Short mmCIF file of C-alpha atoms in Angstrom, two decimals:
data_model
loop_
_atom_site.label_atom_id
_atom_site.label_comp_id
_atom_site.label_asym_id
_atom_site.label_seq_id
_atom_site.Cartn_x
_atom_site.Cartn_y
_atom_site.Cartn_z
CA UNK A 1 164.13 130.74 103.81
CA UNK A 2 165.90 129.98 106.92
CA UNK A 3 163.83 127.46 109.54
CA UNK A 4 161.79 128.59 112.08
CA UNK A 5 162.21 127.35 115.53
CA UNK A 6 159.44 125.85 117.15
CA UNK A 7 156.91 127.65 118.96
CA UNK A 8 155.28 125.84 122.21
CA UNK A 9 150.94 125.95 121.32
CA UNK A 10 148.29 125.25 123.72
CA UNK A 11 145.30 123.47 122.01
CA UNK A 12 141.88 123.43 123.79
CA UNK A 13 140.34 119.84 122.63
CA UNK A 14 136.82 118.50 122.83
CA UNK A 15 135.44 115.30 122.50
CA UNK A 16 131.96 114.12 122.90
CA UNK A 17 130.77 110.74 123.56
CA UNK A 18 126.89 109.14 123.75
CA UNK A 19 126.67 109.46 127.56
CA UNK A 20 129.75 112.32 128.32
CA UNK A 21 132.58 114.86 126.99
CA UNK A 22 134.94 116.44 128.18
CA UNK A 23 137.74 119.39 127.33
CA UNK A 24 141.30 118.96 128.59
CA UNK A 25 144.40 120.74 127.61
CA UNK A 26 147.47 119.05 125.08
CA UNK A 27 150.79 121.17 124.01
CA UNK A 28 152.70 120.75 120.86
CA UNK A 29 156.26 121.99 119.77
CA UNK A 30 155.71 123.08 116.04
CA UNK A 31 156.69 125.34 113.60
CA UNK A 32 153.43 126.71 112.81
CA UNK A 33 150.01 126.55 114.14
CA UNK A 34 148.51 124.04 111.46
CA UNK A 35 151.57 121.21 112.51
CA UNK A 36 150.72 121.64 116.38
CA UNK A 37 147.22 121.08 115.42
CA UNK A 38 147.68 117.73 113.85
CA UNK A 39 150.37 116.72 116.44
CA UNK A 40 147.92 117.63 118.69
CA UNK A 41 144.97 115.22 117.33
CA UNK A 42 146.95 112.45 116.81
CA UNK A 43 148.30 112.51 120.28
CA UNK A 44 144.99 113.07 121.66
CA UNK A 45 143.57 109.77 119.35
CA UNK A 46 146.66 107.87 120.63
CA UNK A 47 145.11 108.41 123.81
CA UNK A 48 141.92 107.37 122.90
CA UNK A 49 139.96 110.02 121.75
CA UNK A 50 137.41 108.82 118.61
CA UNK A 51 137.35 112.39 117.10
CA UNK A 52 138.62 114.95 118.90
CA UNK A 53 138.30 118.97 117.80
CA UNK A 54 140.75 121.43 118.29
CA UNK A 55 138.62 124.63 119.48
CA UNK A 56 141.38 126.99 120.83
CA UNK A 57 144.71 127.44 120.19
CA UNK A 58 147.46 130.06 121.07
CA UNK A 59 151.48 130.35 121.57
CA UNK A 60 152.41 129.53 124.73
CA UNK A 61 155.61 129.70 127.49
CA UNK A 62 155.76 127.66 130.65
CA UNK A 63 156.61 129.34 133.41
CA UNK A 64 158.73 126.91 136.03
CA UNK A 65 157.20 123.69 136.93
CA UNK A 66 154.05 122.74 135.86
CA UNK A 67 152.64 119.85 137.75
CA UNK A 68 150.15 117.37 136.17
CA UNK A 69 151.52 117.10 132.56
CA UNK A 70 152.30 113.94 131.02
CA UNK A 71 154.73 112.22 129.70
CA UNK A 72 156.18 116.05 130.67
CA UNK A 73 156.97 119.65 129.75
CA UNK A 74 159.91 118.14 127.73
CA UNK A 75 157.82 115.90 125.11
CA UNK A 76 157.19 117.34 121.80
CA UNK A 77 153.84 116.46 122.82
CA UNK A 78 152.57 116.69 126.34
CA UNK A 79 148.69 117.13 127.74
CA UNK A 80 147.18 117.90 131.03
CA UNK A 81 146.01 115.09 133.14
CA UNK A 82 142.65 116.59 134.30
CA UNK A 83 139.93 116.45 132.24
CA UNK A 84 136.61 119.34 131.88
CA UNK A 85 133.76 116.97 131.96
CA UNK A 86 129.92 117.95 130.59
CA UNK A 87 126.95 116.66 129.62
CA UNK A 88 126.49 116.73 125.80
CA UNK A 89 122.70 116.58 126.62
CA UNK A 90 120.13 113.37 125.17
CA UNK A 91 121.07 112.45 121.99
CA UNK A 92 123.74 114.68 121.28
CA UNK A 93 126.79 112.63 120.17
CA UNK A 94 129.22 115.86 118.28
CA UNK A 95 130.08 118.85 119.25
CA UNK A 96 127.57 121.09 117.74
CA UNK A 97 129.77 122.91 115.70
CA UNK A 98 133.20 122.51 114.33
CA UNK A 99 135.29 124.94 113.11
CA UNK A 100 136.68 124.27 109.46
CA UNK A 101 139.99 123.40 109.07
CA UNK A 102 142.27 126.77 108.52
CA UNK A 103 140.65 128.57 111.45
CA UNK A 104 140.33 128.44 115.26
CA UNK A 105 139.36 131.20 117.78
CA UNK A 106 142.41 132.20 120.20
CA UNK A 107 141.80 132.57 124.28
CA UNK A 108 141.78 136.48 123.60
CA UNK A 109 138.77 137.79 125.28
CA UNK A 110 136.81 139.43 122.05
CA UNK A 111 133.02 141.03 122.02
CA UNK A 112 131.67 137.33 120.75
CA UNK A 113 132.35 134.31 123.03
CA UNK A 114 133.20 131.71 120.42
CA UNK A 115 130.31 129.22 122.78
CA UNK A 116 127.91 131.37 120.81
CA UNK A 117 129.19 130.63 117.20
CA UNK A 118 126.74 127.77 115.86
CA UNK A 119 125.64 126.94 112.26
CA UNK A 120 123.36 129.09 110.49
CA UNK A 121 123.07 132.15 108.14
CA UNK A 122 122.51 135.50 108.04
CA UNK A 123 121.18 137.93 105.05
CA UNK A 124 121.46 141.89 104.48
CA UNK A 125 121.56 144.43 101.63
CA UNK A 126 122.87 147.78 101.05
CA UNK A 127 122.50 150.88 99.83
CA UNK A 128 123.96 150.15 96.45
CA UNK A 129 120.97 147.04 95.93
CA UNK A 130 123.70 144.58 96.82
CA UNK A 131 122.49 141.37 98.48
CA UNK A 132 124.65 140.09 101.16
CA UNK A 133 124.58 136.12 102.77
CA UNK A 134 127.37 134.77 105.38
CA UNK A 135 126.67 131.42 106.76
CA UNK A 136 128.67 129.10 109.24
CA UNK A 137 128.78 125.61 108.25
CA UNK A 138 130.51 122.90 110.40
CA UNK A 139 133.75 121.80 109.07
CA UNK A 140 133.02 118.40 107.46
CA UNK A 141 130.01 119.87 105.59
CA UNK A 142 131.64 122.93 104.49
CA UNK A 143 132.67 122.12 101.30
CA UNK A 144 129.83 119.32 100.15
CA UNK A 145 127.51 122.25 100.55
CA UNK A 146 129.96 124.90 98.71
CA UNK A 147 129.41 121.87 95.49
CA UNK A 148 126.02 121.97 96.19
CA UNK A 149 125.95 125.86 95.93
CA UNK A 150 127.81 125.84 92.60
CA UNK A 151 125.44 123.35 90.95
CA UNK A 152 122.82 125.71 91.27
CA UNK A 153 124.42 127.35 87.56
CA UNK A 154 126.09 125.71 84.68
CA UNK A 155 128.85 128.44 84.22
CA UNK A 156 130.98 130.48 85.34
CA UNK A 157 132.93 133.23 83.97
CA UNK A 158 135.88 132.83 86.12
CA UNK A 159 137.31 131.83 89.36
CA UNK A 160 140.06 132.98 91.94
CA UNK A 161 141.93 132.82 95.11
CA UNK A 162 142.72 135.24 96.71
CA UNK A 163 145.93 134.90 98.69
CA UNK A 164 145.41 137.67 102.03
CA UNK A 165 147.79 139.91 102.94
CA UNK A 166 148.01 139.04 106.39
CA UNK A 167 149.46 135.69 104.65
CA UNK A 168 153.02 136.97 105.73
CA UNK A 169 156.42 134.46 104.38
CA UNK A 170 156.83 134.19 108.04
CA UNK A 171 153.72 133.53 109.33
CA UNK A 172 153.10 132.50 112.49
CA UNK A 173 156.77 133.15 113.18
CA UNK A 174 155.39 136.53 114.37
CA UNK A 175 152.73 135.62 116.65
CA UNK A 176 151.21 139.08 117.64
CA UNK A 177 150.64 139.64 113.85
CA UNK A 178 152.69 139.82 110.67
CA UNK A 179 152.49 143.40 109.18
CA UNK A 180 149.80 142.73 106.20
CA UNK A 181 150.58 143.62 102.89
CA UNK A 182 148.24 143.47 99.74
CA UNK A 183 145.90 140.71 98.57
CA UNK A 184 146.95 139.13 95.49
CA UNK A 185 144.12 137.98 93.23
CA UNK A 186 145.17 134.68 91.03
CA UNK A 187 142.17 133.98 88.07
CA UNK A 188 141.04 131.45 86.07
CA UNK A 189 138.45 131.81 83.42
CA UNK A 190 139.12 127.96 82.39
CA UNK A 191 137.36 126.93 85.55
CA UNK A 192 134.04 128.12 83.87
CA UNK A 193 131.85 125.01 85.46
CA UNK A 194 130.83 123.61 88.87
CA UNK A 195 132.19 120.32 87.81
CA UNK A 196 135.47 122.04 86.78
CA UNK A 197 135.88 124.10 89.90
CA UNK A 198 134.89 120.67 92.46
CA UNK A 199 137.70 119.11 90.24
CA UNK A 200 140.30 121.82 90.55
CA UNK A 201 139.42 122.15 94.73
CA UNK A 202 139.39 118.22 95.39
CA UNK A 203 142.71 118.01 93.48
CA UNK A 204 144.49 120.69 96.23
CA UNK A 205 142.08 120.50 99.14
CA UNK A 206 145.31 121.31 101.54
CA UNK A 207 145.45 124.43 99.48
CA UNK A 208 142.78 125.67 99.04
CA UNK A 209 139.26 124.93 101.27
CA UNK A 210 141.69 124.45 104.11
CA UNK A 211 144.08 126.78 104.27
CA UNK A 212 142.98 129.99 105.98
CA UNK A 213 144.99 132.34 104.39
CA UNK A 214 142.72 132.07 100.97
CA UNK A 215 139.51 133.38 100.03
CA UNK A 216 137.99 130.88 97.18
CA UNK A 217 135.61 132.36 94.78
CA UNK A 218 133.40 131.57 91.56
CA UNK A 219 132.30 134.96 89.64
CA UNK A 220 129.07 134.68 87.73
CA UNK A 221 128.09 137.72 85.77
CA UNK A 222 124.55 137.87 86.15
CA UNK A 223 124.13 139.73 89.32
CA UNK A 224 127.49 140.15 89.52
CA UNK A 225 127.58 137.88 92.07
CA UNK A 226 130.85 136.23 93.62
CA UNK A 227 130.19 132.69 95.41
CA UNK A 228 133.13 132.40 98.22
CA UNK A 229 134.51 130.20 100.88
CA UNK A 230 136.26 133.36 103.26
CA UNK A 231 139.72 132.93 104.66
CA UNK A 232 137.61 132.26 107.95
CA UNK A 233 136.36 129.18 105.98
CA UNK A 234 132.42 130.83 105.82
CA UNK A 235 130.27 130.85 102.86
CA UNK A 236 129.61 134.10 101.46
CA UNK A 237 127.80 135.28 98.60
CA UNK A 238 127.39 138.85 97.27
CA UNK A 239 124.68 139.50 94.35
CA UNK A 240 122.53 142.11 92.85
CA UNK A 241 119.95 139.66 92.10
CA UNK A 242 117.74 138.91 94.82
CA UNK A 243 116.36 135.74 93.38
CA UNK A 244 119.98 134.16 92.99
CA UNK A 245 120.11 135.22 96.59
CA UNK A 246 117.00 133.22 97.23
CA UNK A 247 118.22 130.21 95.03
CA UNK A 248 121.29 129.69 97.34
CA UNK A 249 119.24 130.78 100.41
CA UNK A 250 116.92 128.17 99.81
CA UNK A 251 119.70 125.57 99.46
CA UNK A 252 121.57 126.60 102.66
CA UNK A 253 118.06 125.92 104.69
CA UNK A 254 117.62 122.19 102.75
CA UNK A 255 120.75 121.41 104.23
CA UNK A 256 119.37 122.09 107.79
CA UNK A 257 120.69 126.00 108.29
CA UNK A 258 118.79 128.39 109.93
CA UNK A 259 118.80 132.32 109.09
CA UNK A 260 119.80 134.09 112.19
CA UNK A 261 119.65 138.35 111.83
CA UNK A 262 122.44 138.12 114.67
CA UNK A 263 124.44 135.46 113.90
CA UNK A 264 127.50 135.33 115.61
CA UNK A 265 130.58 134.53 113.50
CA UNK A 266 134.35 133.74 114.09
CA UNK A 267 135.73 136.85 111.63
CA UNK A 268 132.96 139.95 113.92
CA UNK A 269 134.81 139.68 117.46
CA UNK A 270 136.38 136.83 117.97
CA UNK A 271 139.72 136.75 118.53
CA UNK A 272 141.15 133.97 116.34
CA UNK A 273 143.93 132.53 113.79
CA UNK A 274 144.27 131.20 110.20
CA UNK A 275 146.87 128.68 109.62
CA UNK A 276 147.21 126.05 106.82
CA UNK A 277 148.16 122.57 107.26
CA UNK A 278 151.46 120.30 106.78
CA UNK A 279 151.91 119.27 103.47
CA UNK A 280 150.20 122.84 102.01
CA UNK A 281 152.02 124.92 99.85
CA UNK A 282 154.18 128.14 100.86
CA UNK A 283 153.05 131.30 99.99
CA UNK A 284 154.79 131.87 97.06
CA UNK A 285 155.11 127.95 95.96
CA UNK A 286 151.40 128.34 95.67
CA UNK A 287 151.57 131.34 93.81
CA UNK A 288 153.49 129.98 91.42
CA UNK A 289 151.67 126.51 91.61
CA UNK A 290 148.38 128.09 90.37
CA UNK A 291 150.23 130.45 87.53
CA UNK A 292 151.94 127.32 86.29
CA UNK A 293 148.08 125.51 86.06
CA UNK A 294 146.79 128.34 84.26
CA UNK A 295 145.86 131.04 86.08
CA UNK A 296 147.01 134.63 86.05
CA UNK A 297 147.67 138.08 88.44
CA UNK A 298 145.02 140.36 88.67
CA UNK A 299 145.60 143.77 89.52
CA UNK A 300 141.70 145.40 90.53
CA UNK A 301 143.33 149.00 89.68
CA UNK A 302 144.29 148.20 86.36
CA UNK A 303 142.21 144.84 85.04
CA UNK A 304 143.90 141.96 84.23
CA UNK A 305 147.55 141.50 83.83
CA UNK A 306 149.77 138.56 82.75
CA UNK A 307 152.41 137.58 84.84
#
């Protein structure tokens, strides 16, 4: 695959302090979003930031001088000199949420503002007796409580990615949106236990809790219920048992989540983009990755099918 050129990306920052934050503009030359990102944070820490989060993020062009960037329009890495401050309000020393890594809303105006999105849950059912939860869960606790969530049952009978279509070779060469073409499911009935499944996931974090192009999932037949971490990095669970429903509800509220009926969420309105980090796989290096570790295509038309 030939390289892509570097795209120019705005990234919104925010960092909060004990007495003040603030928000202020950087821009980084990269070849995808997930580089700018990082490029972005470590310029911003080089600057003195403790922690800074990247909230917003888009593809930008400069148009003529700019005044008030430094070092200047030129750097691979360049930030506005004026600075949004706020009041975090008493004893509020984070933002109070942080969108996991493989995600981040756009500046698109969408039916949601993204100030809304906060953690929590939310529960429904269908017609067809399926139980539904989708909770938001700030980035660093994202996948400690996903562990916790397995633990809650021995086994498993099998586990998969699912690598989205809208995971295009060129990614975000194509800014307004890559053509999507079919989800390809990748399975593992080895990965039968929680302890299995944390091993597999902390082996290949860049590829799998953080990139936002997969959907992570553990199958367990009673209920036929599918534990997931989304491609917009949520939790969601799907189960025809209520009371394995209420087992993981329960768990989500221990660790300090509230169940909102209108939760506001980053993948209902919000404009937004996945990306997945230096150092993560390809596309199809991944593919490949996980059929050479043992797991296999599955077609949902036709069952399973070796590759």
């Amino acid at each position: 695959m030939e390289a892509r050129e570097d795209v120019l990306f705005s990234c919104w920052i925010q960092e909060v302090g004990e007495d003040i934050g603030f928000l202020q503009e950087f821009f980084a030359r990269a070849s995808g979003l997930g580089e700018a990102i990082m490029k972005v944070r470590k310029a911003a820490m080089e600057q003195g930031c403790q922690d800074p989060v990247v909230f917003q993020c888009d593809p930008v062009e400069l148009d003529g001088d700019v005044e008030g960037l430094e070092p200047g329009p030129e750097a691979e890495v360049f930030w506005s000199v004026g600075r949004v401050f706020f009041d975090p309000g008493p004893g509020e020393s984070e933002p109070d949420f942080v969108f996991p890594w493989g995600v981040v809303p756009s500046s698109g105006e969408g039916e949601v503002d993204t100030s809304e999105i906060g953690p929590g849950f939310e529960r429904s059912s269908d017609e067809d007796g399926i139980e539904y939860l989708g909770a938001n869960v700030s980035g660093p606790e994202l996948f400690p409580l996903y562990c916790r969530l397995l633990q809650l049952h021995p086994s498993y009978a099998v586990f998969w990615y699912v690598l989205h279509g809208h995971w295009a070779e060129k990614e975000e060469e194509d800014m307004e949106g890559p053509e999507e073409g079919p989800d390809r499911f990748l399975v593992n009935e080895d990965l039968s236990t929680p302890e299995k499944i944390i091993a597999h996931l902390e082996s290949r974090p860049l590829d799998s809790v953080r990139n936002g192009f997969v959907t992570l999932t553990a199958y367990l037949e009673e209920g036929e219920t599918n534990l997931s971490i989304s491609d917009h990095k949520r939790i969601m669970v799907s189960s025809r048992s209520p009371s394995i429903v209420d087992a993981y509800q329960k768990t989500l509220e221990e660790a300090g989540l509230g169940l909102h009926p209108n939760l506001a969420s980053i993948d209902a309105g919000v404009h937004h983009r996945h990306y997945r980090l230096p150092g993560s796989l390809p596309k199809e290096d991944l593919a490949r990755s996980l059929l050479d570790s043992g797991f296999r295509v599955w077609d949902r038309g036709r069952g399973a099918a070796e590759p």
